[in-house]
Short mmCIF file of C-alpha atoms and ligand atoms in Angstrom, two decimals:
data_model
loop_
_atom_site.label_atom_id
_atom_site.label_comp_id
_atom_site.label_asym_id
_atom_site.label_seq_id
_atom_site.Cartn_x
_atom_site.Cartn_y
_atom_site.Cartn_z
CA UNK G 1 117.40 57.89 -55.17
CA UNK G 2 120.03 57.72 -52.44
CA UNK G 3 121.13 60.49 -50.10
CA UNK G 4 123.52 60.64 -47.14
CA UNK G 5 121.89 61.80 -43.94
CA UNK G 6 122.51 61.93 -40.20
CA UNK G 7 119.83 62.00 -37.49
CA UNK G 8 121.98 62.75 -34.46
CA UNK G 9 125.38 64.35 -33.94
CA UNK G 10 128.33 62.15 -33.10
CA UNK G 11 131.30 60.36 -34.60
CA UNK G 12 130.73 60.59 -38.35
CA UNK G 13 130.92 56.88 -39.21
CA UNK G 14 128.48 56.02 -36.42
CA UNK G 15 125.72 58.46 -37.29
CA UNK G 16 125.82 58.95 -41.06
CA UNK G 17 123.88 56.62 -43.32
CA UNK G 18 122.90 56.24 -46.93
CA UNK G 19 119.12 56.12 -47.24
CA UNK G 20 116.61 55.72 -50.07
CA UNK G 21 114.25 58.70 -50.65
CA UNK G 22 111.64 59.36 -53.38
CA UNK G 23 112.98 60.54 -56.75
CA UNK G 24 112.83 64.28 -57.41
CA UNK G 25 110.05 65.83 -59.50
CA UNK G 26 110.70 67.65 -62.78
CA UNK G 27 112.39 71.04 -62.30
CA UNK G 28 110.31 74.18 -61.75
CA UNK G 29 110.60 77.00 -64.32
CA UNK G 30 113.85 78.40 -62.90
CA UNK G 31 115.34 75.13 -61.70
CA UNK G 32 117.84 72.65 -63.07
CA UNK G 33 117.89 68.95 -62.18
CA UNK G 34 121.41 67.59 -61.90
CA UNK G 35 123.11 64.25 -61.34
CA UNK G 36 125.79 64.66 -58.68
CA UNK G 37 129.02 63.24 -60.10
CA UNK G 38 131.51 63.78 -57.29
CA UNK G 39 131.73 65.41 -53.87
CA UNK G 40 134.81 65.59 -51.64
CA UNK G 41 134.65 64.99 -47.89
CA UNK G 42 136.01 68.06 -46.14
CA UNK G 43 136.90 68.50 -42.44
CA UNK G 44 133.96 70.94 -42.20
CA UNK G 45 131.56 68.13 -43.19
CA UNK G 46 132.88 65.97 -40.36
CA UNK G 47 132.66 68.91 -37.96
CA UNK G 48 129.03 69.46 -39.00
CA UNK G 49 128.19 65.82 -38.23
CA UNK G 50 129.97 66.11 -34.87
CA UNK G 51 127.98 69.28 -34.05
CA UNK G 52 130.99 71.61 -33.94
CA UNK G 53 130.52 73.63 -37.15
CA UNK G 54 129.38 77.27 -37.43
CA UNK G 55 125.97 76.24 -38.77
CA UNK G 56 123.87 73.72 -36.82
CA UNK G 57 121.42 71.99 -39.19
CA UNK G 58 117.99 70.79 -38.09
CA UNK G 59 118.05 67.00 -37.77
CA UNK G 60 117.74 64.75 -39.64
CA UNK G 61 120.00 66.60 -42.03
CA UNK G 62 121.69 66.10 -45.35
CA UNK G 63 125.15 67.48 -45.83
CA UNK G 64 128.04 68.08 -48.19
CA UNK G 65 129.42 71.58 -48.74
CA UNK G 66 130.32 71.03 -52.37
CA UNK G 67 129.94 68.85 -55.45
CA UNK G 68 130.13 68.87 -59.20
CA UNK G 69 127.12 67.85 -61.25
CA UNK G 70 125.82 67.13 -64.73
CA UNK G 71 122.58 68.68 -66.01
CA UNK G 72 119.76 66.16 -66.55
CA UNK G 73 116.78 68.46 -67.20
CA UNK G 74 116.17 72.24 -67.23
CA UNK G 75 113.03 74.22 -66.27
CA UNK G 76 111.04 76.03 -68.94
CA UNK G 77 112.50 79.50 -68.28
CA UNK G 78 116.08 78.45 -67.65
CA UNK G 79 118.63 79.98 -69.99
CA UNK G 80 122.29 79.18 -70.46
CA UNK G 81 122.15 75.55 -69.31
CA UNK G 82 121.36 72.38 -71.25
CA UNK G 83 121.35 68.63 -70.70
CA UNK G 84 124.88 67.27 -70.28
CA UNK G 85 126.45 70.55 -69.06
CA UNK G 86 128.93 70.31 -66.18
CA UNK G 87 127.86 72.61 -63.35
CA UNK G 88 128.98 73.78 -59.93
CA UNK G 89 126.09 74.30 -57.46
CA UNK G 90 126.70 77.06 -54.91
CA UNK G 91 124.32 75.60 -52.34
CA UNK G 92 124.89 72.84 -49.75
CA UNK G 93 123.42 69.35 -49.11
CA UNK G 94 125.34 67.83 -51.97
CA UNK G 95 125.87 64.20 -50.87
CA UNK G 96 122.89 63.02 -52.91
CA UNK G 97 122.41 61.26 -56.24
CA UNK G 98 120.34 64.08 -57.73
CA UNK G 99 119.40 67.61 -56.75
CA UNK G 100 117.32 70.54 -57.97
CA UNK G 101 119.17 73.87 -58.06
CA UNK G 102 117.85 77.29 -59.06
CA UNK G 103 119.72 78.56 -62.10
CA UNK G 104 121.19 81.58 -60.27
CA UNK G 105 122.90 79.14 -57.88
CA UNK G 106 124.67 77.25 -60.67
CA UNK G 107 127.93 78.00 -62.44
CA UNK G 108 128.51 76.51 -65.89
CA UNK G 109 131.97 74.95 -66.22
CA UNK G 110 133.91 73.52 -69.15
CA UNK G 111 133.18 69.83 -69.73
CA UNK G 112 136.76 68.77 -70.47
CA UNK G 113 138.18 69.09 -66.93
CA UNK G 114 138.86 66.22 -64.50
CA UNK G 115 135.61 65.77 -62.54
CA UNK G 116 137.26 64.86 -59.23
CA UNK G 117 139.41 67.98 -59.35
CA UNK G 118 136.41 70.14 -60.27
CA UNK G 119 134.44 68.68 -57.37
CA UNK G 120 136.95 70.32 -55.01
CA UNK G 121 136.68 73.77 -56.66
CA UNK G 122 134.05 75.47 -54.54
CA UNK G 123 135.56 75.34 -51.07
CA UNK G 124 139.32 74.95 -50.81
CA UNK G 125 140.67 76.86 -53.84
CA UNK G 126 138.23 79.71 -53.16
CA UNK G 127 139.30 79.76 -49.50
CA UNK G 128 142.96 79.93 -50.52
CA UNK G 129 142.25 82.58 -53.16
CA UNK G 130 140.28 84.88 -50.84
CA UNK G 131 142.73 84.53 -47.94
CA UNK G 132 145.60 85.48 -50.24
CA UNK G 133 143.80 88.37 -51.90
CA UNK G 134 141.43 89.99 -49.40
CA UNK G 135 143.35 90.59 -46.17
CA UNK G 136 146.90 91.78 -46.74
CA UNK G 137 148.14 93.65 -49.79
CA UNK G 138 150.74 91.10 -50.83
CA UNK G 139 153.19 91.97 -53.56
CA UNK G 140 155.63 89.89 -55.59
CA UNK G 141 158.47 88.75 -53.36
CA UNK G 142 156.51 89.08 -50.09
CA UNK G 143 156.65 86.16 -47.62
CA UNK G 144 153.75 84.39 -45.92
CA UNK G 145 153.70 81.44 -43.51
CA UNK G 146 151.04 78.73 -43.19
CA UNK G 147 150.44 75.53 -41.22
CA UNK G 148 148.63 72.32 -42.30
CA UNK G 149 150.41 73.09 -45.54
CA UNK G 150 149.74 69.71 -47.18
CA UNK G 151 145.96 70.03 -46.75
CA UNK G 152 143.78 70.79 -49.77
CA UNK G 153 143.68 74.46 -48.80
CA UNK G 154 147.40 74.47 -48.00
CA UNK G 155 148.34 73.08 -51.40
CA UNK G 156 146.08 75.60 -53.14
CA UNK G 157 147.75 78.40 -51.16
CA UNK G 158 151.19 77.20 -52.28
CA UNK G 159 150.15 77.06 -55.92
CA UNK G 160 148.19 80.35 -56.00
CA UNK G 161 150.96 82.16 -54.11
CA UNK G 162 153.54 80.88 -56.62
CA UNK G 163 151.47 82.27 -59.48
CA UNK G 164 151.49 85.71 -57.77
CA UNK G 165 155.22 85.51 -56.96
CA UNK G 166 154.52 85.34 -53.21
CA UNK G 167 156.94 83.20 -51.23
CA UNK G 168 155.62 80.58 -48.83
CA UNK G 169 156.91 79.07 -45.60
CA UNK G 170 154.98 75.86 -45.03
CA UNK G 171 154.60 74.01 -41.74
CA UNK G 172 153.73 70.28 -41.94
CA UNK G 173 153.62 67.63 -39.26
CA UNK G 174 155.23 64.99 -41.51
CA UNK G 175 158.77 65.69 -42.68
CA UNK G 176 158.45 63.27 -45.62
CA UNK G 177 156.13 65.76 -47.35
CA UNK G 178 158.91 68.30 -47.85
CA UNK G 179 159.92 67.41 -51.40
CA UNK G 180 156.33 66.86 -52.52
CA UNK G 181 155.39 70.40 -51.44
CA UNK G 182 158.56 71.89 -52.92
CA UNK G 183 157.64 70.20 -56.21
CA UNK G 184 154.38 72.15 -56.33
CA UNK G 185 156.05 75.47 -55.51
CA UNK G 186 156.66 75.68 -51.75
CA UNK G 187 159.72 77.83 -51.00
CA UNK G 188 160.36 76.54 -47.48
CA UNK G 189 158.90 73.48 -45.74
CA UNK G 190 159.41 73.05 -42.00
CA UNK G 191 158.04 71.19 -39.03
CA UNK G 192 156.66 73.06 -36.07
CA UNK G 193 159.22 73.52 -33.26
CA UNK G 194 160.03 75.91 -30.44
CA UNK G 195 162.80 77.30 -32.68
CA UNK G 196 160.46 78.04 -35.59
CA UNK G 197 161.06 81.81 -35.60
CA UNK G 198 164.87 81.41 -35.62
CA UNK G 199 164.68 78.83 -38.43
CA UNK G 200 162.42 81.12 -40.46
CA UNK G 201 164.71 84.09 -39.88
CA UNK G 202 167.74 82.11 -41.06
CA UNK G 203 166.06 80.61 -44.10
CA UNK G 204 164.51 83.90 -45.29
CA UNK G 205 167.57 86.02 -44.46
CA UNK G 206 165.47 87.95 -41.98
CA UNK G 207 162.72 88.86 -44.45
CA UNK G 208 159.50 90.43 -43.14
CA UNK G 209 156.78 87.77 -43.06
CA UNK G 210 153.48 89.62 -43.48
CA UNK G 211 150.74 87.04 -43.14
CA UNK G 212 150.29 83.80 -41.17
CA UNK G 213 147.49 81.49 -42.30
CA UNK G 214 146.45 78.94 -39.67
CA UNK G 215 144.09 75.95 -39.75
CA UNK G 216 145.15 74.37 -36.45
CA UNK G 217 144.60 76.82 -33.58
CA UNK G 218 146.05 76.19 -30.11
CA UNK G 219 149.60 77.18 -29.25
CA UNK G 220 151.03 77.05 -32.78
CA UNK G 221 149.65 80.60 -33.14
CA UNK G 222 152.24 81.77 -30.61
CA UNK G 223 155.06 80.36 -32.74
CA UNK G 224 153.59 81.62 -36.02
CA UNK G 225 153.20 85.06 -34.41
CA UNK G 226 156.89 85.04 -33.48
CA UNK G 227 157.76 84.57 -37.17
CA UNK G 228 155.82 87.67 -38.25
CA UNK G 229 156.93 91.25 -38.79
CA UNK G 230 155.33 93.93 -36.59
CA UNK G 231 151.73 94.84 -37.53
CA UNK G 232 151.25 91.66 -39.57
CA UNK G 233 148.08 89.58 -39.74
CA UNK G 234 147.26 86.11 -38.45
CA UNK G 235 144.35 84.60 -40.35
CA UNK G 236 142.77 81.61 -38.59
CA UNK G 237 140.48 79.51 -40.78
CA UNK G 238 140.34 76.10 -39.08
CA UNK G 239 140.33 74.36 -35.72
CA UNK G 240 142.11 71.11 -36.50
CA UNK G 241 143.67 70.85 -33.02
CA UNK G 242 140.31 71.51 -31.36
CA UNK G 243 142.14 73.91 -29.04
CA UNK G 244 141.60 77.60 -28.42
CA UNK G 245 144.06 79.99 -29.98
CA UNK G 246 146.93 81.16 -27.79
CA UNK G 247 148.47 84.55 -28.44
CA UNK G 248 150.63 86.62 -26.09
CA UNK G 249 150.15 90.19 -24.94
CA UNK G 250 153.67 90.89 -26.26
CA UNK G 251 152.40 89.90 -29.71
CA UNK G 252 149.18 91.93 -29.57
CA UNK G 253 150.53 95.00 -27.76
CA UNK G 254 154.16 95.41 -28.69
CA UNK G 255 154.16 93.66 -32.09
CA UNK G 256 150.62 94.93 -32.76
CA UNK G 257 149.70 91.70 -34.59
CA UNK G 258 146.17 91.53 -35.92
CA UNK G 259 144.34 88.23 -35.35
CA UNK G 260 141.25 87.60 -37.44
CA UNK G 261 139.26 84.71 -38.82
CA UNK G 262 138.19 83.55 -42.26
CA UNK G 263 134.99 81.70 -43.13
CA UNK G 264 134.08 81.12 -46.78
CA UNK G 265 130.35 81.00 -46.20
CA UNK G 266 129.79 84.72 -45.37
CA UNK G 267 132.20 85.70 -48.13
CA UNK G 268 130.04 83.89 -50.70
CA UNK G 269 126.95 85.56 -49.23
CA UNK G 270 128.36 89.07 -49.41
CA UNK G 271 130.32 88.95 -52.67
CA UNK G 272 128.59 90.15 -55.86
CA UNK G 273 127.50 87.25 -58.08
CA UNK G 274 129.70 88.59 -60.90
CA UNK G 275 132.76 88.48 -58.63
CA UNK G 276 131.94 84.94 -57.48
CA UNK G 277 131.54 83.76 -61.06
CA UNK G 278 134.78 85.48 -62.09
CA UNK G 279 136.69 83.87 -59.21
CA UNK G 280 135.38 80.36 -59.98
CA UNK G 281 136.07 80.67 -63.70
CA UNK G 282 139.63 81.80 -62.92
CA UNK G 283 140.13 78.87 -60.51
CA UNK G 284 138.53 76.34 -62.90
CA UNK G 285 140.89 77.50 -65.64
CA UNK G 286 143.84 76.87 -63.31
CA UNK G 287 142.47 73.38 -62.62
CA UNK G 288 142.17 72.74 -66.36
CA UNK G 289 145.88 73.59 -66.73
CA UNK G 290 146.84 71.46 -63.69
CA UNK G 291 148.07 74.68 -62.06
CA UNK G 292 145.69 73.80 -59.24
CA UNK G 293 145.61 70.13 -58.33
CA UNK G 294 144.92 68.19 -55.15
CA UNK G 295 145.70 64.44 -54.99
CA UNK G 296 142.80 62.03 -54.44
CA UNK G 297 143.39 58.96 -52.26
CA UNK G 298 140.16 57.06 -52.91
CA UNK G 299 136.63 57.41 -54.22
CA UNK G 300 133.58 55.72 -52.64
CA UNK G 301 129.99 55.35 -53.72
CA UNK G 302 127.16 56.61 -51.52
CA UNK G 303 126.38 53.12 -50.17
CA UNK G 304 129.82 53.10 -48.54
CA UNK G 305 129.42 56.50 -46.90
CA UNK G 306 130.35 55.18 -43.44
CA UNK G 307 133.66 53.81 -44.74
CA UNK G 308 134.25 56.99 -46.69
CA UNK G 309 133.86 59.35 -43.71
CA UNK G 310 135.98 57.05 -41.54
CA UNK G 311 138.71 57.01 -44.18
CA UNK G 312 138.60 60.79 -44.56
CA UNK G 313 139.36 61.31 -40.87
CA UNK G 314 142.55 59.20 -41.09
CA UNK G 315 145.88 60.69 -40.11
CA UNK G 316 148.40 61.11 -42.98
CA UNK G 317 146.23 60.53 -46.03
CA UNK G 318 147.92 60.93 -49.42
CA UNK G 319 144.93 62.86 -50.79
CA UNK G 320 141.24 63.64 -50.57
CA UNK G 321 138.39 61.15 -50.20
CA UNK G 322 135.67 61.69 -52.79
CA UNK G 323 132.13 60.33 -52.96
CA UNK G 324 130.79 59.46 -56.41
CA UNK G 325 127.02 59.13 -55.78
CA UNK G 326 126.24 57.86 -59.27
CA UNK G 327 129.14 55.41 -59.52
N1 NAP K 1 137.10 78.68 -42.78
C1 NAP K 1 136.75 78.21 -43.98
O1 NAP K 1 135.91 78.78 -44.68
C2 NAP K 1 137.39 76.95 -44.46
C3 NAP K 1 137.26 76.55 -45.80
C4 NAP K 1 137.92 75.38 -46.21
C5 NAP K 1 138.65 74.64 -45.30
N2 NAP K 1 138.71 75.05 -44.00
C6 NAP K 1 139.51 74.32 -43.01
O2 NAP K 1 140.78 74.10 -43.56
C7 NAP K 1 141.37 72.99 -42.94
C8 NAP K 1 141.95 72.09 -44.01
O3 NAP K 1 140.88 71.60 -44.81
P1 NAP K 1 141.21 70.71 -46.08
O4 NAP K 1 139.93 70.29 -46.71
O5 NAP K 1 142.18 71.44 -46.92
O6 NAP K 1 141.92 69.48 -45.37
P2 NAP K 1 142.36 68.07 -45.95
O7 NAP K 1 142.83 68.22 -47.35
O8 NAP K 1 141.30 67.07 -45.69
O9 NAP K 1 143.63 67.75 -45.05
C9 NAP K 1 143.57 67.75 -43.65
C10 NAP K 1 144.88 68.32 -43.17
O10 NAP K 1 144.84 68.61 -41.79
C11 NAP K 1 146.02 68.14 -41.17
N3 NAP K 1 145.68 67.92 -39.79
C12 NAP K 1 144.62 67.25 -39.28
N4 NAP K 1 144.60 67.33 -37.94
C13 NAP K 1 145.68 68.07 -37.59
C14 NAP K 1 146.21 68.50 -36.33
N5 NAP K 1 145.63 68.20 -35.17
N6 NAP K 1 147.35 69.24 -36.34
C15 NAP K 1 147.95 69.55 -37.51
N7 NAP K 1 147.47 69.19 -38.72
C16 NAP K 1 146.36 68.45 -38.76
C17 NAP K 1 146.37 66.91 -41.97
O11 NAP K 1 147.73 66.59 -41.79
P3 NAP K 1 148.32 65.12 -42.12
O12 NAP K 1 148.33 65.00 -43.62
O13 NAP K 1 149.66 65.13 -41.53
O14 NAP K 1 147.38 64.11 -41.52
C18 NAP K 1 146.07 67.42 -43.38
O15 NAP K 1 147.12 68.24 -43.84
C19 NAP K 1 140.26 72.34 -42.11
O16 NAP K 1 140.39 72.77 -40.78
C20 NAP K 1 139.00 72.94 -42.70
O17 NAP K 1 137.92 72.96 -41.80
C21 NAP K 1 138.11 76.17 -43.56
#
């Protein structure tokens, strides 16, 4: 079978390759053998290949934070799964044609949902859901602000916030995305500028903005901070600019803003299994109703992994790049 692997860190398209490895054995008692149907390429995957992610794998390493799979064979003591079931593995190393997963690391999903959309369930919708629900007690009518608002996470935030009646101010770097984001529920769409706080004040009639969600880092944090009410929270979950966060003493001391970070990985390690399952079933149901949806620009098979990772790092994509290891 084929797997994607990298043997040294560097620019993704230079170091990643699709290689042939021996087929997997039959599953152990508590294991399930699955065909991987689809896996999105996320910025974190690229960061892992470049050596900048929070976890440094031993090389050579496989990768892929998420996928969706179909059950091929189940171990003798496995219950609740059968051949043909659609499943979400909670573990990593998903850019492979087949994998063995222990049954407690698998979530059974309905089989009538778009596979590409389901393949993006584990990371971005869960990130959006947890950031909206676990940090600030947001009530209907409250305002939040976010940047990189057209990203997969950003679009999930817009849609999940709309469902909860939370209003969103969305910063994008391409003005032409305004209507598209409004169509999925964004209340305000703006471009970053030195006058951001004044624009936000005007457009919200001076409403208190209680949470800023940032994937970029660098000096945009200063401008997001200026949009916030006193004692609000800035939640940083990405480093797209590659720059360190800038925040002023005025913001930390006099506005008493709280700056913290979000990483999905420790959340999934510390949450009770029942809560994880409940969250993913809720999010999968939203996907089934198209209430959560992220556009896909192109799918690639595993042989074209170099082209796929190169494409995924392009500026101004219209959607996600997805690998379909079994065609
Ligand atoms: N902490 C966590 O647990 C966690 C979990 C999931 C995702 N993330 C992070 O969330 C971010 C978004 O991920 P995603 O999968 O949703 O992304 P995505 O759908 O692949 O989209 C990438 C987005 O980043 C924007 N972008 C790229 N470089 C930028 C820059 N220098 N300045 C401003 N915007 C930039 C792109 O804007 P254009 O469309 O204009 O090119 C696009 O909106 C990434 O940083 C990712 O690592 C973190």
